[in-house]
Coordinates of C-alpha atoms in Angstrom, one line a residue:
Chain A
M1 CA -11.1 -6.8 43.1
K2 CA -8.1 -7.9 41.1
Q3 CA -9.9 -8.5 38.0
K4 CA -10.7 -5.3 37.6
R5 CA -7.3 -4.4 37.3
R6 CA -7.0 -7.6 34.6
W7 CA -7.0 -5.2 31.2
F8 CA -4.0 -2.9 32.4
W9 CA -1.9 -6.2 32.4
L10 CA -2.6 -8.0 29.7
I11 CA -2.3 -4.2 27.7
S12 CA 0.9 -4.1 29.4
P13 CA 3.5 -6.0 27.4
A14 CA 1.8 -4.4 23.5
A15 CA 1.9 -1.4 25.3
L16 CA 5.6 -1.5 26.5
L17 CA 6.4 -3.0 23.2
I18 CA 5.5 -0.7 20.5
A19 CA 5.6 2.7 23.5
G20 CA 9.2 1.7 23.8
L21 CA 10.7 0.6 19.9
F22 CA 8.0 2.7 18.1
G23 CA 7.6 5.7 20.3
G24 CA 11.0 5.7 20.9
S25 CA 12.3 5.4 17.4
L26 CA 9.9 8.6 16.1
F27 CA 11.3 10.4 19.5
F28 CA 14.8 10.0 17.6
T29 CA 13.7 11.1 14.3
L30 CA 12.2 14.6 15.8
A31 CA 14.9 15.0 18.2
E32 CA 17.8 14.4 15.3
S33 CA 15.8 17.1 12.8
L34 CA 15.8 19.4 15.2
G35 CA 19.8 18.7 15.6
F36 CA 19.8 18.1 19.0
F37 CA 21.6 15.4 19.2
S38 CA 24.4 17.8 17.5
S39 CA 24.2 21.0 18.8
N40 CA 24.7 20.3 22.2
G41 CA 21.0 20.2 23.0
G42 CA 19.8 23.3 21.4
V43 CA 16.6 23.3 18.9
T44 CA 17.0 24.9 16.0
F45 CA 14.5 24.7 12.5
E46 CA 17.5 24.7 10.1
Y47 CA 16.7 21.3 8.4
F48 CA 13.0 22.0 8.4
R49 CA 13.8 24.8 6.1
Q50 CA 16.2 23.2 4.0
I51 CA 13.6 21.1 3.1
I52 CA 10.6 23.2 2.2
G53 CA 12.8 25.5 0.4
D54 CA 14.9 21.7 -1.5
R55 CA 13.4 21.8 -5.3
E56 CA 13.4 17.8 -5.3
V57 CA 11.3 17.7 -1.7
V58 CA 8.8 19.8 -3.9
A59 CA 8.7 18.3 -6.5
A60 CA 8.2 14.6 -4.7
F61 CA 5.8 16.4 -2.3
S62 CA 3.2 17.4 -5.8
F63 CA 4.4 13.9 -7.3
T64 CA 3.7 12.0 -4.3
L65 CA 0.6 14.2 -3.7
I66 CA -1.0 12.9 -7.0
L67 CA 0.2 9.5 -7.3
T68 CA -1.4 9.2 -3.6
C69 CA -5.2 10.6 -4.5
V70 CA -5.2 9.2 -7.9
S71 CA -4.0 5.4 -6.9
T72 CA -6.2 6.2 -3.9
V73 CA -9.6 6.9 -6.1
L74 CA -8.5 4.0 -8.7
S75 CA -8.2 1.5 -5.9
A76 CA -11.7 2.7 -4.3
I77 CA -13.7 2.8 -7.2
C78 CA -12.6 -1.2 -8.4
G79 CA -12.9 -2.0 -4.8
V80 CA -16.3 -0.9 -4.6
A81 CA -17.0 -2.1 -7.8
L82 CA -15.6 -5.7 -7.3
A83 CA -17.6 -6.2 -3.7
I84 CA -21.0 -4.8 -5.3
F85 CA -20.2 -7.5 -8.3
L86 CA -19.1 -10.6 -6.2
R87 CA -21.7 -9.8 -2.9
G88 CA -24.7 -12.2 -2.2
Q89 CA -22.8 -14.7 -5.0
M90 CA -21.1 -17.5 -3.1
R91 CA -23.2 -19.6 -0.8
S92 CA -20.3 -19.0 2.0
S93 CA -19.3 -15.1 2.0
R94 CA -16.4 -16.4 4.4
F95 CA -15.1 -18.5 1.1
L96 CA -15.4 -14.8 -0.2
K97 CA -13.4 -13.6 2.7
T98 CA -11.0 -15.6 2.2
L99 CA -10.7 -15.1 -1.6
L100 CA -10.2 -11.4 -1.0
Q101 CA -8.1 -12.0 2.2
I102 CA -5.0 -14.1 -0.6
P103 CA -4.2 -10.9 -2.3
L104 CA -3.5 -9.1 1.0
A105 CA -0.9 -12.1 1.6
V106 CA 1.7 -11.4 -2.0
P107 CA 3.8 -8.9 -1.5
H108 CA 4.4 -5.8 -2.7
L109 CA 8.0 -6.1 -3.7
A110 CA 6.7 -9.5 -5.6
V111 CA 4.2 -7.2 -7.5
A112 CA 6.1 -4.5 -8.7
L113 CA 8.6 -7.0 -9.7
V114 CA 6.7 -9.2 -11.8
L115 CA 5.2 -5.6 -13.4
L116 CA 8.2 -5.2 -14.4
N117 CA 8.7 -7.9 -16.3
F118 CA 4.7 -7.8 -17.8
L119 CA 5.3 -3.9 -18.8
A120 CA 8.7 -3.9 -19.6
P121 CA 9.6 -2.2 -22.9
S122 CA 11.2 -5.5 -23.5
G123 CA 8.8 -7.4 -21.2
F124 CA 6.0 -10.2 -21.8
L125 CA 3.4 -7.5 -23.2
A126 CA 5.8 -5.9 -25.6
R127 CA 6.2 -9.6 -27.0
I128 CA 3.3 -10.0 -27.9
F129 CA 2.8 -6.6 -29.1
Y130 CA 5.4 -7.9 -31.5
A131 CA 3.7 -10.6 -32.4
F132 CA 0.9 -9.4 -33.7
G133 CA 3.2 -6.5 -35.9
A134 CA 1.9 -4.1 -33.4
I135 CA 5.5 -2.9 -33.1
K136 CA 9.2 -2.9 -34.5
T137 CA 11.4 -2.5 -32.0
P138 CA 11.5 -1.9 -27.9
A139 CA 11.6 1.7 -28.2
D140 CA 8.3 1.6 -30.1
F141 CA 6.2 0.4 -27.2
P142 CA 5.1 2.7 -24.5
V143 CA 7.5 3.3 -21.4
L144 CA 4.5 2.3 -18.5
V145 CA 7.3 1.4 -15.9
N146 CA 10.2 3.5 -14.7
D147 CA 7.9 6.2 -16.4
A148 CA 8.3 10.4 -15.5
Y149 CA 3.9 9.7 -14.3
G150 CA 4.3 7.2 -12.3
F151 CA 1.5 4.5 -13.7
G152 CA 3.7 1.1 -13.4
I153 CA 3.6 2.3 -9.5
V154 CA -0.4 3.6 -9.5
L155 CA -0.9 0.0 -11.6
T156 CA 1.0 -1.8 -8.8
Y157 CA -1.4 0.4 -6.1
V158 CA -4.7 -0.4 -7.3
L159 CA -4.1 -4.1 -8.6
K160 CA -2.8 -4.8 -4.8
E161 CA -5.2 -2.6 -2.9
T162 CA -8.7 -3.4 -5.0
P163 CA -9.3 -6.9 -2.8
F164 CA -9.0 -5.0 0.3
V165 CA -11.6 -2.1 0.3
A166 CA -13.6 -4.4 -1.5
L167 CA -12.9 -7.1 1.7
V168 CA -13.8 -4.6 3.7
V169 CA -17.2 -2.9 1.8
L170 CA -18.0 -6.1 1.5
T171 CA -17.4 -7.4 5.6
L172 CA -19.9 -3.9 5.9
L173 CA -22.8 -5.5 3.0
A174 CA -22.9 -8.5 4.9
R175 CA -23.4 -6.4 8.3
V176 CA -26.4 -3.9 7.0
G177 CA -27.8 -6.8 4.7
D178 CA -30.2 -6.3 1.5
E179 CA -33.2 -4.7 3.2
Y180 CA -33.4 -1.3 2.1
E181 CA -32.4 -2.6 -1.9
Q182 CA -35.1 -4.8 -2.0
V183 CA -37.5 -1.9 -0.8
A184 CA -35.6 0.6 -3.6
Q185 CA -36.6 -1.9 -6.0
N186 CA -40.1 -2.1 -5.3
L187 CA -40.6 1.2 -5.1
G188 CA -39.3 1.0 -9.3
A189 CA -35.7 2.5 -8.7
N190 CA -33.3 0.7 -11.0
F191 CA -29.7 0.2 -10.8
W192 CA -27.6 3.0 -10.7
Q193 CA -30.8 4.0 -8.7
R194 CA -30.7 1.9 -6.1
F195 CA -26.6 2.3 -5.9
R196 CA -26.2 5.6 -5.8
F197 CA -28.7 6.6 -3.3
V198 CA -29.5 3.1 -0.9
T199 CA -26.2 1.1 -1.3
L200 CA -23.5 4.0 -1.2
P201 CA -24.3 5.8 1.6
L202 CA -24.9 2.0 3.4
I203 CA -21.4 1.5 2.7
A204 CA -19.9 5.1 2.9
P205 CA -18.1 4.6 5.9
S206 CA -16.4 1.6 4.5
V207 CA -15.0 3.4 1.8
V208 CA -14.2 6.1 3.7
F209 CA -12.2 3.6 6.1
S210 CA -10.1 1.4 4.0
S211 CA -9.7 4.9 1.2
L212 CA -8.0 6.1 4.2
I213 CA -5.6 3.1 4.7
V214 CA -5.4 3.3 1.4
W215 CA -4.3 6.5 1.3
V216 CA -1.8 6.5 4.3
F217 CA -0.1 3.3 3.1
V218 CA 0.6 4.8 0.0
F219 CA 1.8 7.9 0.7
G220 CA 4.3 6.7 3.2
A221 CA 5.4 3.6 1.0
F222 CA 9.2 3.2 0.0
E223 CA 9.6 0.0 -1.9
I224 CA 7.5 0.6 -5.2
P225 CA 8.5 4.0 -6.1
F226 CA 12.0 2.2 -5.6
I227 CA 11.3 -0.3 -7.9
L228 CA 9.0 1.0 -10.4
G229 CA 9.6 4.8 -10.2
R230 CA 12.5 6.6 -11.9
T231 CA 15.0 9.1 -10.1
Y232 CA 13.4 12.4 -10.9
P233 CA 10.3 13.1 -10.4
T234 CA 10.1 10.2 -7.3
T235 CA 8.2 10.6 -3.9
L236 CA 9.1 11.7 -0.8
A237 CA 10.3 8.1 0.8
V238 CA 12.3 7.5 -1.3
V239 CA 14.0 11.1 -1.2
A240 CA 14.2 10.5 2.6
Q241 CA 15.9 7.2 1.9
R242 CA 18.0 9.6 -0.9
K243 CA 19.5 11.4 1.7
F244 CA 19.8 9.6 4.7
N245 CA 22.3 7.0 2.4
G246 CA 23.8 9.1 0.8
T247 CA 27.5 10.2 0.6
N248 CA 26.7 13.2 1.4
L249 CA 26.6 13.1 5.2
S250 CA 25.5 17.1 5.6
E251 CA 21.6 15.8 4.1
R252 CA 20.8 13.4 6.9
P253 CA 19.1 15.4 9.8
E254 CA 17.5 16.8 6.5
A255 CA 15.8 13.1 5.7
F256 CA 15.2 13.0 9.5
A257 CA 13.3 16.4 8.9
L258 CA 11.4 15.3 5.7
A259 CA 10.5 11.5 7.7
I260 CA 8.8 14.1 11.3
L261 CA 6.5 16.3 8.6
M262 CA 5.9 12.9 6.0
T263 CA 4.5 11.7 9.8
L264 CA 2.7 14.3 10.6
V265 CA 0.9 14.2 7.5
T266 CA -0.2 10.5 8.1
T267 CA -1.1 11.1 11.9
L268 CA -3.0 14.4 10.8
F269 CA -5.3 12.9 8.1
V270 CA -6.0 10.0 10.1
W271 CA -6.8 12.3 13.9
F272 CA -9.4 13.9 10.6
Y273 CA -10.8 10.8 10.3
L274 CA -11.5 9.6 14.1
R275 CA -12.6 12.7 14.8
R276 CA -15.6 13.1 12.1
T277 CA -15.8 9.1 12.8
K278 CA -15.7 10.2 17.2
N279 CA -15.6 7.1 18.1
T280 CA -13.7 3.2 17.0
T281 CA -17.2 1.6 16.4
E282 CA -16.6 2.0 12.2
F283 CA -13.1 -0.3 13.1
E284 CA -15.5 -2.7 14.4
K285 CA -18.1 -2.4 11.5
T286 CA -15.2 -2.9 9.0
S287 CA -13.3 -5.5 10.4
I288 CA -12.2 -7.8 7.9
F289 CA -11.1 -10.2 10.3
Chain B
M1 CA -30.4 -8.8 -4.2
R2 CA -31.1 -12.2 -4.7
E3 CA -30.2 -13.6 -7.8
N4 CA -30.8 -16.9 -8.8
S5 CA -28.2 -19.6 -8.2
S6 CA -27.6 -20.2 -11.8
K7 CA -26.6 -16.2 -11.9
I8 CA -24.2 -17.0 -8.6
S9 CA -22.2 -19.7 -10.7
V10 CA -21.4 -17.7 -13.7
R11 CA -20.1 -14.6 -11.8
T12 CA -18.5 -17.3 -8.5
K13 CA -16.9 -18.7 -12.0
A14 CA -15.9 -15.7 -13.4
A15 CA -13.9 -14.5 -10.6
V16 CA -11.7 -17.5 -9.1
A17 CA -11.0 -17.9 -13.1
A18 CA -9.7 -14.2 -12.9
F19 CA -8.1 -14.4 -9.9
A20 CA -6.1 -17.8 -11.1
W21 CA -5.2 -16.2 -14.1
V22 CA -3.4 -13.3 -12.1
I23 CA -1.9 -15.6 -9.8
G24 CA -1.6 -18.3 -12.4
L25 CA 0.3 -16.4 -15.1
P26 CA 3.1 -14.8 -13.4
L27 CA 3.9 -17.9 -11.6
A28 CA 4.2 -19.6 -14.7
W29 CA 6.2 -17.0 -16.8
L30 CA 8.3 -16.7 -14.0
T31 CA 9.0 -20.8 -13.9
V32 CA 9.8 -20.4 -17.1
Q33 CA 12.3 -17.3 -17.5
S34 CA 14.1 -19.0 -14.2
F35 CA 15.2 -21.9 -16.7
A36 CA 16.3 -19.6 -20.0
A37 CA 19.5 -20.3 -20.9
S38 CA 18.9 -16.7 -22.7
W39 CA 15.5 -14.4 -23.8
R40 CA 16.1 -11.6 -25.7
F41 CA 13.0 -9.5 -27.1
P42 CA 11.1 -10.6 -29.1
A43 CA 11.2 -14.4 -28.2
L44 CA 8.1 -15.5 -26.8
I45 CA 9.1 -18.8 -26.0
P46 CA 13.3 -18.8 -24.8
P47 CA 15.4 -20.1 -27.5
A48 CA 17.3 -22.7 -24.7
F49 CA 16.7 -24.1 -21.7
N50 CA 19.3 -24.3 -18.4
L51 CA 19.7 -25.0 -14.2
R52 CA 22.5 -22.3 -14.3
A53 CA 19.9 -19.5 -11.4
W54 CA 18.7 -22.9 -9.7
Q55 CA 21.8 -23.6 -9.4
Y56 CA 23.5 -20.5 -8.1
L57 CA 20.6 -20.3 -5.8
F58 CA 21.9 -23.5 -3.6
D59 CA 24.9 -22.9 -4.5
S60 CA 26.6 -22.0 -1.5
S61 CA 29.4 -19.2 -2.7
S62 CA 26.1 -17.0 -3.9
G63 CA 25.6 -15.7 0.0
I64 CA 21.6 -16.7 -1.4
S65 CA 20.6 -20.3 0.8
N66 CA 22.2 -18.3 3.9
A67 CA 20.2 -15.1 2.8
L68 CA 16.9 -17.5 3.1
I69 CA 17.9 -18.7 6.6
N70 CA 18.4 -15.6 7.9
S71 CA 14.2 -14.6 6.1
L72 CA 13.2 -17.5 7.3
L73 CA 15.0 -17.4 11.1
I74 CA 13.4 -13.9 11.5
A75 CA 9.9 -13.9 9.7
L76 CA 9.6 -17.3 12.8
T77 CA 11.1 -15.5 15.7
V78 CA 9.0 -12.4 14.1
T79 CA 5.4 -14.2 14.5
F80 CA 6.1 -16.0 17.2
L81 CA 6.7 -13.0 19.9
A82 CA 4.5 -11.0 17.4
I83 CA 1.8 -13.2 18.6
V84 CA 2.7 -14.0 21.9
F85 CA 2.8 -9.6 22.5
A86 CA -1.0 -9.0 20.7
L87 CA -2.6 -12.5 22.0
P88 CA -3.7 -10.7 26.1
A89 CA -4.1 -7.0 24.4
A90 CA -6.2 -8.0 22.0
R91 CA -8.2 -10.4 24.8
A92 CA -8.1 -6.9 26.7
I93 CA -9.5 -4.9 23.7
A94 CA -12.2 -7.6 22.7
L95 CA -13.5 -9.0 26.4
H96 CA -12.5 -5.9 28.4
N97 CA -13.9 -2.4 28.6
F98 CA -12.4 0.5 30.2
T99 CA -11.9 4.5 29.9
G100 CA -8.9 4.8 27.0
K101 CA -9.9 2.2 25.1
N102 CA -10.1 4.1 21.9
L103 CA -7.2 5.9 22.3
L104 CA -5.1 2.5 22.9
L105 CA -6.4 1.9 19.4
F106 CA -5.2 5.0 17.9
V107 CA -1.3 4.6 19.7
L108 CA -1.4 1.0 18.4
L109 CA -2.6 2.0 14.5
L110 CA 0.0 4.8 14.4
P111 CA 2.9 2.4 13.7
I112 CA 0.7 0.5 11.2
L113 CA 0.1 4.0 9.2
S114 CA 3.1 5.6 9.8
P115 CA 5.6 6.1 7.1
S116 CA 7.9 2.9 7.9
I117 CA 10.8 5.2 7.0
A118 CA 9.8 7.0 9.9
A119 CA 11.1 4.8 12.3
A120 CA 13.2 2.8 10.4
I121 CA 15.6 6.2 10.6
G122 CA 15.2 6.7 13.8
G123 CA 14.9 3.7 14.6
H124 CA 18.6 3.2 13.2
A125 CA 19.7 6.2 15.3
L126 CA 17.7 4.5 18.5
F127 CA 19.0 1.2 17.8
L128 CA 22.8 2.4 17.7
R129 CA 23.2 3.8 21.7
Y130 CA 22.0 -0.4 22.7
N131 CA 23.9 -1.3 20.1
L132 CA 21.4 -3.6 18.0
T133 CA 22.0 -1.8 14.5
D134 CA 24.1 -4.8 12.4
S135 CA 22.3 -8.0 14.7
Y136 CA 19.6 -10.2 14.5
A137 CA 17.8 -9.0 17.7
G138 CA 17.7 -5.2 16.0
V139 CA 16.6 -6.6 13.1
I140 CA 13.5 -8.8 14.7
L141 CA 13.1 -6.1 17.3
A142 CA 12.3 -3.6 13.9
H143 CA 9.8 -6.2 12.6
L144 CA 7.8 -6.0 15.5
V145 CA 7.0 -2.3 14.9
P146 CA 4.3 -3.7 12.2
T147 CA 3.8 -6.5 13.0
V148 CA 1.9 -6.4 17.5
P149 CA -0.7 -3.5 15.8
Y150 CA -1.5 -5.8 12.9
C151 CA -1.9 -9.6 15.2
V152 CA -3.5 -7.2 17.8
L153 CA -6.3 -5.8 15.6
T154 CA -6.5 -8.9 13.8
L155 CA -6.8 -11.3 17.2
T156 CA -9.1 -9.1 18.9
G157 CA -11.9 -9.9 16.1
G158 CA -11.3 -13.4 16.9
F159 CA -11.7 -12.6 21.2
S160 CA -14.8 -10.7 20.3
R161 CA -16.4 -13.6 19.4
F162 CA -15.1 -16.0 21.6
D163 CA -17.5 -16.9 25.4
V164 CA -15.4 -16.8 27.7
E165 CA -18.1 -19.2 30.3
L166 CA -16.1 -21.6 28.3
E167 CA -13.3 -21.2 30.3
A168 CA -15.3 -20.8 33.7
Q169 CA -17.0 -24.0 32.2
A170 CA -13.4 -25.8 31.8
R171 CA -12.0 -24.4 34.8
T172 CA -14.6 -26.0 37.3
L173 CA -14.1 -29.6 35.6
G174 CA -10.5 -29.4 37.0
A175 CA -8.4 -27.8 34.2
S176 CA -5.5 -25.4 34.9
G177 CA -4.7 -22.6 33.4
W178 CA -2.3 -23.9 31.1
Q179 CA -4.8 -26.5 29.9
V180 CA -7.8 -23.8 29.3
L181 CA -5.6 -21.5 27.3
R182 CA -4.0 -25.2 25.5
F183 CA -7.7 -26.7 25.0
V184 CA -10.4 -24.1 25.6
T185 CA -9.1 -20.6 24.6
L186 CA -6.4 -20.8 21.1
P187 CA -8.8 -23.4 19.6
A188 CA -12.1 -20.9 20.0
I189 CA -10.1 -18.4 18.5
A190 CA -8.0 -20.8 16.3
P191 CA -9.0 -18.8 12.7
S192 CA -7.8 -15.5 13.6
L193 CA -5.2 -17.3 15.3
L194 CA -3.8 -18.5 12.1
L195 CA -4.9 -15.0 10.0
S196 CA -2.4 -13.2 12.6
A197 CA 0.2 -15.1 11.8
V198 CA -0.4 -15.6 8.2
F199 CA 0.6 -11.9 8.1
A200 CA 2.6 -11.6 10.8
F201 CA 5.3 -13.5 8.9
M202 CA 4.7 -12.1 5.8
I203 CA 4.8 -8.4 7.6
S204 CA 8.6 -9.4 8.5
W205 CA 9.4 -11.8 5.3
S206 CA 8.5 -8.9 2.8
Q207 CA 10.7 -6.0 4.6
Y208 CA 13.2 -4.3 2.9
L209 CA 13.8 -0.5 4.1
T210 CA 13.6 -1.0 7.7
T211 CA 16.0 -4.8 7.5
L212 CA 18.7 -2.7 4.7
L213 CA 18.6 0.0 7.3
I214 CA 19.3 -1.9 11.2
G215 CA 20.8 -5.0 9.8
G216 CA 22.7 -2.4 8.1
G217 CA 23.7 -4.7 5.2
R218 CA 25.0 -7.3 7.7
I219 CA 22.0 -9.4 8.4
I220 CA 21.1 -10.2 4.5
T221 CA 17.4 -11.4 3.6
L222 CA 16.0 -12.3 0.9
P223 CA 13.7 -9.4 -0.9
L224 CA 17.6 -7.7 0.0
V225 CA 19.1 -10.0 -2.1
L226 CA 15.9 -9.7 -4.6
V227 CA 16.0 -5.8 -5.1
N228 CA 20.4 -6.2 -5.7
F229 CA 19.4 -9.1 -8.9
Q230 CA 17.1 -6.4 -10.1
R231 CA 19.5 -3.8 -10.0
G232 CA 21.6 -6.2 -11.6
G233 CA 20.1 -7.2 -14.4
D234 CA 20.5 -11.7 -14.0
E235 CA 16.6 -12.1 -15.2
A236 CA 16.9 -15.6 -14.5
V237 CA 18.4 -15.9 -10.9
T238 CA 15.4 -12.5 -10.5
A239 CA 12.9 -14.9 -11.9
A240 CA 14.0 -18.2 -9.7
L241 CA 14.2 -15.6 -6.0
T242 CA 11.0 -14.4 -6.8
L243 CA 8.8 -17.9 -6.8
I244 CA 10.8 -18.3 -3.7
F245 CA 10.2 -15.3 -1.9
L246 CA 6.4 -16.1 -2.9
A247 CA 6.5 -19.4 -1.9
P248 CA 4.6 -18.9 1.2
T249 CA 1.8 -16.9 -0.4
V250 CA 1.5 -20.2 -3.1
L251 CA 1.5 -22.6 0.4
F252 CA -1.2 -20.2 2.1
L253 CA -3.1 -20.7 -1.1
A254 CA -3.0 -24.3 -1.5
V255 CA -3.4 -24.8 2.4
T256 CA -7.0 -22.6 2.2
A257 CA -7.9 -24.3 -1.2
K258 CA -7.3 -27.7 0.4
Y259 CA -9.2 -26.2 3.3
W260 CA -12.0 -25.4 0.7
R261 CA -12.8 -28.4 -0.8
E262 CA -12.4 -30.8 2.6
N263 CA -15.1 -28.7 3.6

């Protein structure tokens, strides 16, 4: 029967498009990283060897890793806190959902530019400090953007991803209900005990899922460290872009090799997560749409 | 826990108020900045105002209006194409059972979860072969990579709540395939359709790196101009540009607010 194969025809256009564009692009990244086009069909690991021995790349790797983990953990904590604070507070859970969806429609670039305006040494906050006599010149103001520790970068991510984590957690909370917590309350558990031993285990899948998305996104993102970071130390995506667009064309293959390494890290991360959860029900349970 | 109703309104109000401040304060600050003649540290209020930044924005020689039109054209085309490709796929995932569905979901998630620079630089090499770099078509295709999977995921949510029987009933009543789609299916999934359109638009609208690499500096969009002016240090023009860049978000906010007030 024709109906049986219907899903195949429904899937095909999107699958072919993604396979062609994304698969094709990644294939070229891989081929270039192995020197497939430049060495007449031969394959070399030279570019991978070069980037692993590159001090700039090694520094960027640890900087990116720390930045990503700190942003993810802070977003997860703030997101869960926001979700617990807001749950059951609105007559309509759809209103709450929409409220938390709006920050998703704010471009990261805009958040970065606004924060730059607020936190720069001559920005809004510094002027308020001056008005209260706390500082005398912009140089007295702590360096919060384009700083060596990536403070501005982390702040941007936490601001942007906290509503996202809250949205995913609230979606699951709405599904599991509050019966278990009421039982715990009737048995005399206080707020912290209820959270630690009842709520947290219940929402754990959504926290893990949203943290994974945040981690993978922050790890590979380019714009925020580009705007709010420094030349050194910086993140892997910025180093890769610099090697690709730099004046030294011989560094170009290294950009491809670095991009492949970054993709490997994120893919392994997602693959490991999917293996642990075994199926996609977690996705369905935590679908924010 | 079920809280009493007075507590409910307090927390709701606190959340909405905090939300309004976080969104409203930057918008107000940017607006003032865009009209400021010069606004050096430590002045809290600009000493003088003028229309220089806004006049410059709409002056054809600055090329900014051109970038704005490019951004709009590209984002609207990408939104339309992404939904056209995503609709059938989302339907299949939500309403059909088949082997390899989980693998398909993983593959669909990859473009969203991979570092965009990996696809962007490989895409540059790939598109170069087909003369697609430095062209609108190339930029639009590159923007489809993150948007199509996103739309599939969003629309899958909509279709999973959809009752297929409605379509059969409409067909029994003599509706054509197009009429069923237009008057039954699309209205039924309208909320997630709207949401996926908004996000597809915003993803394309905010692309920086991909447009820069695939467009090769020939296809100039708003984020590219925005970053240029920020780097150049013209604060008034940057502020005005940021406001324009945020206009779709504000529009989305206004439409949602109107919807919730009416319901």
